[in-house]
Amino acid sequence: MSSTGKSTYEGFTAEERAAMKEHAQEQKKAARRSSRADKAAQDQRDVLAKIAEMSESDRIMAERLHAVITAGAPALAPKLWYGMPAYARDGRIVCHFQPAAKFRTRHATLGFSDLANLDDGPMWAAAFALTEVTAEVEARVGALVKQAVS
C-alpha cells in the first residue's frame, strides 16, 4: 500500500518517554512495599520529594496545591503518577498536578480524572491551567476537590 500524504507522527517526545519510564519505576517500587501503611507513608514521601525537585515557580504551586488537596479531601492519598504529584482514592487517580517544566509548557495544569465528580450538565472542565496559586485559586481548588470526592 502506498501513502498519498506525509505522516507527521514521529513517536513520543523525550519528555513523554521520560514520564513513561518514571511511571514504570513507580509501579515497580510500589509492588515491592509490604504493608498498606508503609506504601502510604512512602507515597507521601515520594510526592514531597518530587515537589522539592521542581523549579521554584512549579514547586511553590505544587506545595500550595498539596496543602489544599490534602486538607480539603483527606480521603485522597498522595502518590506519584508518571512522575507527577497525584491524589488517589482506592488506588485510582482522581487529580494530579502537572508542572509546566514537565513538558515545557507555558503553564502548569491541575487535571481531574473521570473518577472526579465534577459533572455539570453535558460538558465540564477536567483540567485547569495554572500560572500561580492565589488565595482565590486555593479556594476554587478546595471546592473542586471536595466536589470531586463527593
PDB file of N, CA, C and O in Angstrom, residues 18-28 80-83:
ATOM      1  N   ALA A  18      10.295   9.920  29.079  1.00  0.00           N
ATOM      2  CA  ALA A  18      10.781  10.020  30.464  1.00  0.00           C
ATOM      3  C   ALA A  18       9.632   9.813  31.449  1.00  0.00           C
ATOM      4  O   ALA A  18       9.794   9.131  32.472  1.00  0.00           O
ATOM      5  N   ALA A  19       8.465  10.374  31.157  1.00  0.00           N
ATOM      6  CA  ALA A  19       7.303  10.203  32.038  1.00  0.00           C
ATOM      7  C   ALA A  19       6.878   8.738  32.094  1.00  0.00           C
ATOM      8  O   ALA A  19       6.543   8.219  33.166  1.00  0.00           O
ATOM      9  N   MET A  20       6.922   8.052  30.965  1.00  0.00           N
ATOM     10  CA  MET A  20       6.558   6.631  30.948  1.00  0.00           C
ATOM     11  C   MET A  20       7.561   5.799  31.746  1.00  0.00           C
ATOM     12  O   MET A  20       7.186   4.872  32.468  1.00  0.00           O
ATOM     13  N   LYS A  21       8.843   6.146  31.647  1.00  0.00           N
ATOM     14  CA  LYS A  21       9.859   5.428  32.424  1.00  0.00           C
ATOM     15  C   LYS A  21       9.650   5.661  33.921  1.00  0.00           C
ATOM     16  O   LYS A  21       9.782   4.746  34.731  1.00  0.00           O
ATOM     17  N   GLU A  22       9.331   6.910  34.284  1.00  0.00           N
ATOM     18  CA  GLU A  22       9.075   7.211  35.695  1.00  0.00           C
ATOM     19  C   GLU A  22       7.893   6.396  36.205  1.00  0.00           C
ATOM     20  O   GLU A  22       7.916   5.873  37.314  1.00  0.00           O
ATOM     21  N   HIS A  23       6.848   6.294  35.377  1.00  0.00           N
ATOM     22  CA  HIS A  23       5.657   5.549  35.778  1.00  0.00           C
ATOM     23  C   HIS A  23       6.001   4.077  35.999  1.00  0.00           C
ATOM     24  O   HIS A  23       5.551   3.470  36.984  1.00  0.00           O
ATOM     25  N   ALA A  24       6.798   3.500  35.125  1.00  0.00           N
ATOM     26  CA  ALA A  24       7.206   2.103  35.283  1.00  0.00           C
ATOM     27  C   ALA A  24       8.000   1.920  36.575  1.00  0.00           C
ATOM     28  O   ALA A  24       7.789   0.942  37.316  1.00  0.00           O
ATOM     29  N   GLN A  25       8.902   2.858  36.883  1.00  0.00           N
ATOM     30  CA  GLN A  25       9.678   2.779  38.127  1.00  0.00           C
ATOM     31  C   GLN A  25       8.766   2.904  39.339  1.00  0.00           C
ATOM     32  O   GLN A  25       8.954   2.220  40.349  1.00  0.00           O
ATOM     33  N   GLU A  26       7.767   3.808  39.260  1.00  0.00           N
ATOM     34  CA  GLU A  26       6.822   3.976  40.361  1.00  0.00           C
ATOM     35  C   GLU A  26       6.071   2.676  40.622  1.00  0.00           C
ATOM     36  O   GLU A  26       5.872   2.277  41.771  1.00  0.00           O
ATOM     37  N   GLN A  27       5.641   2.007  39.543  1.00  0.00           N
ATOM     38  CA  GLN A  27       4.901   0.757  39.689  1.00  0.00           C
ATOM     39  C   GLN A  27       5.767  -0.331  40.322  1.00  0.00           C
ATOM     40  O   GLN A  27       5.310  -1.070  41.193  1.00  0.00           O
ATOM     41  N   LYS A  28       7.023  -0.433  39.898  1.00  0.00           N
ATOM     42  CA  LYS A  28       7.926  -1.434  40.464  1.00  0.00           C
ATOM     43  C   LYS A  28       8.179  -1.166  41.944  1.00  0.00           C
ATOM     44  O   LYS A  28       8.168  -2.072  42.772  1.00  0.00           O
ATOM     45  N   LEU A  80       2.785   9.302  43.377  1.00  0.00           N
ATOM     46  CA  LEU A  80       3.333   9.765  42.111  1.00  0.00           C
ATOM     47  C   LEU A  80       2.612   9.068  40.965  1.00  0.00           C
ATOM     48  O   LEU A  80       2.252   7.892  41.060  1.00  0.00           O
ATOM     49  N   TRP A  81       2.412   9.820  39.889  1.00  0.00           N
ATOM     50  CA  TRP A  81       1.760   9.294  38.695  1.00  0.00           C
ATOM     51  C   TRP A  81       2.500   9.873  37.501  1.00  0.00           C
ATOM     52  O   TRP A  81       2.484  11.073  37.296  1.00  0.00           O
ATOM     53  N   TYR A  82       3.215   9.047  36.783  1.00  0.00           N
ATOM     54  CA  TYR A  82       4.059   9.491  35.670  1.00  0.00           C
ATOM     55  C   TYR A  82       5.025  10.588  36.125  1.00  0.00           C
ATOM     56  O   TYR A  82       5.280  11.551  35.408  1.00  0.00           O
ATOM     57  N   GLY A  83       5.505  10.466  37.347  1.00  0.00           N
ATOM     58  CA  GLY A  83       6.461  11.418  37.884  1.00  0.00           C
ATOM     59  C   GLY A  83       5.854  12.733  38.334  1.00  0.00           C
ATOM     60  O   GLY A  83       6.575  13.697  38.579  1.00  0.00           O
TER      61      GLY A  83
END
